[in-house]
Structures are given as structure tokens and as C-alpha cells.
Short mmCIF file of C-alpha atoms in Angstrom, two decimals:
data_model
loop_
_atom_site.label_atom_id
_atom_site.label_comp_id
_atom_site.label_asym_id
_atom_site.label_seq_id
_atom_site.Cartn_x
_atom_site.Cartn_y
_atom_site.Cartn_z
CA UNK A 1 59.33 302.99 171.33
CA UNK A 2 60.93 301.09 168.81
CA UNK A 3 64.10 298.93 169.06
CA UNK A 4 66.03 299.15 166.08
CA UNK A 5 66.38 295.68 163.99
CA UNK A 6 69.86 293.73 164.51
CA UNK A 7 71.09 293.70 161.01
CA UNK A 8 72.33 290.54 159.83
CA UNK A 9 76.11 289.71 158.98
CA UNK A 10 77.31 290.25 156.04
CA UNK A 11 78.28 287.22 153.97
CA UNK A 12 81.43 286.38 153.99
CA UNK A 13 83.10 286.41 150.71
CA UNK A 14 83.88 282.30 149.49
CA UNK A 15 86.94 281.38 150.17
CA UNK A 16 88.95 281.23 146.26
CA UNK A 17 90.09 277.48 145.65
CA UNK A 18 93.80 276.87 145.90
CA UNK A 19 95.45 276.80 142.27
CA UNK A 20 96.59 273.89 140.76
CA UNK A 21 100.35 273.64 140.24
CA UNK A 22 101.63 273.36 137.25
CA UNK A 23 104.83 270.92 136.13
CA UNK A 24 105.82 270.73 132.33
CA UNK A 25 108.98 269.62 130.67
CA UNK A 26 111.45 272.92 129.78
CA UNK A 27 112.98 270.74 127.14
CA UNK A 28 109.87 269.74 125.75
CA UNK A 29 108.68 272.82 125.19
CA UNK A 30 111.72 274.44 123.77
CA UNK A 31 111.44 271.22 121.12
CA UNK A 32 108.06 271.52 120.30
CA UNK A 33 108.31 275.18 119.48
CA UNK A 34 111.97 275.04 117.02
CA UNK A 35 109.90 271.46 115.47
CA UNK A 36 106.93 273.39 114.77
CA UNK A 37 108.59 276.12 113.27
CA UNK A 38 110.64 273.70 111.16
CA UNK A 39 107.90 271.49 109.99
CA UNK A 40 105.50 274.87 108.80
CA UNK A 41 108.49 276.33 107.42
CA UNK A 42 108.83 273.31 104.79
CA UNK A 43 105.10 272.48 104.82
CA UNK A 44 104.36 276.10 103.42
CA UNK A 45 106.51 276.40 100.92
CA UNK A 46 105.95 273.39 99.73
CA UNK A 47 102.03 274.09 98.97
CA UNK A 48 103.23 277.15 97.76
CA UNK A 49 106.10 276.39 95.82
CA UNK A 50 104.80 272.84 94.63
CA UNK A 51 103.44 271.53 91.75
CA UNK A 52 101.02 268.35 90.91
CA UNK A 53 100.18 266.45 93.98
CA UNK A 54 103.11 268.09 96.07
CA UNK A 55 100.58 270.50 97.28
CA UNK A 56 98.00 268.58 98.53
CA UNK A 57 101.27 265.54 99.97
CA UNK A 58 102.56 268.86 102.06
CA UNK A 59 98.45 269.55 103.20
CA UNK A 60 97.96 266.34 104.65
CA UNK A 61 101.11 265.75 105.84
CA UNK A 62 100.87 268.77 107.71
CA UNK A 63 97.38 267.70 108.83
CA UNK A 64 99.18 264.35 110.24
CA UNK A 65 102.54 265.96 111.88
CA UNK A 66 101.37 269.40 113.65
CA UNK A 67 98.88 267.60 115.84
CA UNK A 68 101.22 264.76 116.61
CA UNK A 69 104.38 267.52 117.71
CA UNK A 70 101.76 268.75 119.81
CA UNK A 71 100.53 266.21 121.00
CA UNK A 72 104.42 265.20 122.47
CA UNK A 73 105.72 268.24 123.15
CA UNK A 74 103.51 270.83 123.88
CA UNK A 75 100.53 268.97 125.38
CA UNK A 76 101.54 267.31 127.91
CA UNK A 77 101.40 268.86 131.60
CA UNK A 78 100.81 267.73 135.57
CA UNK A 79 97.93 269.25 136.93
CA UNK A 80 98.31 269.14 141.09
CA UNK A 81 95.33 270.56 143.13
CA UNK A 82 94.37 270.37 147.07
CA UNK A 83 91.91 267.56 146.10
CA UNK A 84 93.52 265.44 142.71
CA UNK A 85 96.10 264.77 140.38
CA UNK A 86 95.53 265.86 136.41
CA UNK A 87 97.92 263.96 133.93
CA UNK A 88 97.57 264.98 130.14
CA UNK A 89 99.62 262.81 128.04
CA UNK A 90 99.75 263.02 124.26
CA UNK A 91 96.48 261.30 123.75
CA UNK A 92 94.42 261.17 127.27
CA UNK A 93 93.87 262.91 130.14
CA UNK A 94 93.75 261.19 133.59
CA UNK A 95 92.10 262.59 136.57
CA UNK A 96 92.99 260.76 140.12
CA UNK A 97 91.84 261.46 143.42
CA UNK A 98 94.35 261.40 146.10
CA UNK A 99 92.82 259.01 147.75
CA UNK A 100 92.90 256.36 145.08
CA UNK A 101 96.41 256.89 144.31
CA UNK A 102 98.54 254.10 146.07
CA UNK A 103 102.35 255.71 145.05
CA UNK A 104 104.14 257.89 142.71
CA UNK A 105 107.09 255.83 141.17
CA UNK A 106 110.24 256.89 139.41
CA UNK A 107 112.85 254.11 137.85
CA UNK A 108 112.65 254.75 134.37
CA UNK A 109 109.70 257.30 134.09
CA UNK A 110 107.63 258.45 136.28
CA UNK A 111 104.27 256.58 137.32
CA UNK A 112 101.20 257.10 139.25
CA UNK A 113 100.10 253.60 140.36
CA UNK A 114 96.15 253.69 141.86
CA UNK A 115 94.59 251.16 144.19
CA UNK A 116 93.28 249.43 141.18
CA UNK A 117 97.07 248.16 139.95
CA UNK A 118 96.61 250.48 136.95
CA UNK A 119 99.68 252.55 135.95
CA UNK A 120 99.26 255.80 134.43
CA UNK A 121 103.34 257.39 133.11
CA UNK A 122 103.23 261.43 133.36
CA UNK A 123 104.75 262.30 130.00
CA UNK A 124 105.61 265.74 131.05
CA UNK A 125 107.92 264.65 133.45
CA UNK A 126 110.28 262.73 131.78
CA UNK A 127 113.05 261.07 133.91
CA UNK A 128 116.27 262.44 132.79
CA UNK A 129 119.35 259.65 133.78
CA UNK A 130 121.79 262.08 133.12
CA UNK A 131 120.41 264.38 135.42
CA UNK A 132 120.56 262.22 138.04
CA UNK A 133 124.36 261.56 137.33
CA UNK A 134 124.94 265.04 137.79
CA UNK A 135 123.32 265.43 140.79
CA UNK A 136 124.61 262.72 142.23
CA UNK A 137 127.93 264.03 141.15
CA UNK A 138 127.35 267.53 143.11
CA UNK A 139 126.84 265.66 145.47
CA UNK A 140 129.80 263.69 145.90
CA UNK A 141 131.51 267.10 145.99
CA UNK A 142 129.63 268.60 147.85
CA UNK A 143 129.90 266.05 150.84
CA UNK A 144 134.11 266.09 150.47
CA UNK A 145 133.98 270.07 150.83
CA UNK A 146 131.93 270.05 154.16
CA UNK A 147 134.54 267.10 154.79
CA UNK A 148 137.31 268.71 154.01
CA UNK A 149 135.91 272.00 155.62
CA UNK A 150 135.35 270.06 159.64
CA UNK A 151 139.10 268.91 159.20
CA UNK A 152 140.40 272.57 158.85
CA UNK A 153 142.12 271.80 155.32
CA UNK A 154 139.08 273.81 153.05
CA UNK A 155 141.29 277.07 153.18
CA UNK A 156 144.16 275.36 152.76
CA UNK A 157 143.11 273.63 149.28
CA UNK A 158 141.49 276.95 148.09
CA UNK A 159 144.36 279.13 148.26
CA UNK A 160 143.83 281.45 151.64
CA UNK A 161 142.10 284.80 150.79
CA UNK A 162 140.80 284.51 154.63
CA UNK A 163 140.00 280.62 154.71
CA UNK A 164 137.34 281.15 152.60
CA UNK A 165 138.82 280.87 148.68
CA UNK A 166 136.52 280.73 146.17
CA UNK A 167 133.56 278.83 148.88
CA UNK A 168 132.37 282.14 149.63
CA UNK A 169 131.36 282.44 145.99
CA UNK A 170 129.29 278.83 146.18
CA UNK A 171 132.43 277.52 144.41
CA UNK A 172 131.69 275.62 141.00
CA UNK A 173 129.42 273.28 140.02
CA UNK A 174 127.97 273.49 143.58
CA UNK A 175 124.07 274.13 142.69
CA UNK A 176 123.17 274.43 146.13
CA UNK A 177 121.39 277.43 147.66
CA UNK A 178 122.73 278.87 150.66
CA UNK A 179 121.86 277.41 153.70
CA UNK A 180 120.46 274.27 151.69
CA UNK A 181 121.42 271.21 153.57
CA UNK A 182 119.80 268.47 151.95
CA UNK A 183 120.64 266.21 149.19
CA UNK A 184 121.23 267.81 145.78
CA UNK A 185 118.26 265.91 143.42
CA UNK A 186 117.74 266.47 139.76
CA UNK A 187 114.89 268.23 138.83
CA UNK A 188 112.20 265.43 138.14
CA UNK A 189 113.54 263.71 141.24
CA UNK A 190 111.98 267.46 142.85
CA UNK A 191 108.97 267.34 141.03
CA UNK A 192 108.01 263.65 142.22
CA UNK A 193 109.20 264.57 145.97
CA UNK A 194 106.61 267.74 145.81
CA UNK A 195 103.74 264.98 144.38
CA UNK A 196 104.68 262.34 147.17
CA UNK A 197 104.76 265.19 149.99
CA UNK A 198 101.18 266.91 148.60
CA UNK A 199 99.74 263.08 148.77
CA UNK A 200 100.58 261.93 152.29
CA UNK A 201 99.12 265.47 153.32
CA UNK A 202 95.70 265.35 150.70
CA UNK A 203 95.37 260.72 150.70
CA UNK A 204 93.09 260.91 153.66
CA UNK A 205 90.71 264.43 153.32
CA UNK A 206 87.61 263.46 152.09
CA UNK A 207 87.27 266.28 148.97
CA UNK A 208 89.78 263.98 147.57
CA UNK A 209 88.28 260.95 147.24
CA UNK A 210 86.01 259.40 144.12
CA UNK A 211 87.12 257.66 141.30
CA UNK A 212 89.49 257.79 138.47
CA UNK A 213 88.68 258.54 134.97
CA UNK A 214 90.22 258.84 131.92
CA UNK A 215 89.28 261.07 128.78
CA UNK A 216 90.73 259.96 125.59
CA UNK A 217 91.71 263.55 123.77
CA UNK A 218 89.85 263.04 120.73
CA UNK A 219 91.04 266.87 119.66
CA UNK A 220 93.95 265.54 118.66
CA UNK A 221 93.16 262.02 117.58
CA UNK A 222 90.50 263.10 115.37
CA UNK A 223 92.91 265.35 113.18
CA UNK A 224 96.01 263.03 113.13
CA UNK A 225 93.88 260.30 112.06
CA UNK A 226 92.16 262.61 109.10
CA UNK A 227 95.92 263.18 108.00
CA UNK A 228 96.56 259.89 107.90
CA UNK A 229 93.79 258.67 105.74
CA UNK A 230 94.75 262.02 103.55
CA UNK A 231 98.24 260.67 102.76
CA UNK A 232 97.28 256.94 102.10
CA UNK A 233 94.89 257.98 99.54
CA UNK A 234 97.09 260.24 97.96
CA UNK A 235 99.84 258.03 97.58
CA UNK A 236 97.17 255.04 96.83
CA UNK A 237 96.00 256.62 93.55
CA UNK A 238 99.27 257.84 92.58
#
């Protein structure tokens, strides 16, 4: 009598890696698309209807300007993963393991500071002093409304309707979700808060260690240099 062989357990499928969170500037994307539309419209019109050297200058100008517009508006992005932060700037891509990052600073620009003292600006997360001012004003209004409600004067100021007034609809310019008791923050400051939270959680993980790498974006630099050389030659030969 034979005993049945024990079947080996089926191999477990690999756990898929978490996708990187991507941060970009909506204003930069919209502005880039509009600029590209205008530049292409003018450039193609000059190519088709121009005479003499005009089509060649238009072509050289397009080769020079289009990559620059893409580099400064559509290209910048910040990718936040479990193990590293990847910053894609106009002409460089910087990969920073969380363990090599000392701090994420916000002043007049948002920067990553590494253990070696190097600083890398994050073009995709620009600082808006105007947005910070609006957020501070909303926070002040929300604090004043909370103090008035605590003192029992919210209903009389709002005009009745059971003491709720317009407060039941969130007020005007409150910009605060229901149940959100935290401070009002500008959008880019919220992004930096998320990145700092990830840094605090992942900086000591073994998989988040390594070296900082910087790669030049030759796919942007090469056409820009070629376009500049063509424009210089065309202007030089008159």
C-alpha cells in the first residue's frame, strides 16, 4: 500500500510594489500647453508662408524653443516611492534614497537637502507666497468663526435659521472639509508635509539606503544646443 505524496504548497505571487506618488504643478502644465500651442502655430505659419531665410529661422527657433518650454513646464515632476524620492527637473533627474535625505526645506523654493550638504530644488512643487497668504487668511477667518461660535454669537451674526446661518453650507471662502480641524495650508505646503511624513517613516528602512544619483537630461539638452547652433549660424551668414 502506497501513501500519497504530499503536494508542495503553491508558490505565492509576488507582492506588487507600491506605485510612486507623482506631484506636478497644474499651473505649469496648463501654461506649457498654451505656450506650445502658440509657438507651434506661429512657427508652422512661418514655415509655410515665409520667404527666404524665414522658414529656416522658424525651424531653428522651433528646435530651440519647444524643448525649453517642455523642460520648464511639462517635464518637472516629483516621484515619491517607498524607497526613494525622484526629482525630475528641467535638465536633470535626481534620485535620492530616503536614507540620504536630511530635510525637506520650504522657504522661497522647496528643496531637498542631503547628508553631503547638496541641495536640489524641486521645480514641480513651486512655492506660492500668494497661496500661503490666502491660506493664512482662511485660517484666521476660521479661527474667528470658531471663537464666535464658542461664545454663542455665531447664530446672531449669521442671521438666524436655527442658529446655523450660512455656516451649515461651509461659509464663503472657508476652503475646509467637514471634520477637518487642522490648520489651513497651501497646496504645495501640503505636498511638502506628505513628503516629510514619508521621510520620517522610511528614512531608517534598509531598502531606503543607497547613493544619490544625478542624470543629465540629454534628450532635452541636445536639441536645445542644436537649435541654438542653427540660429547662430543663420544669423551669422546674414
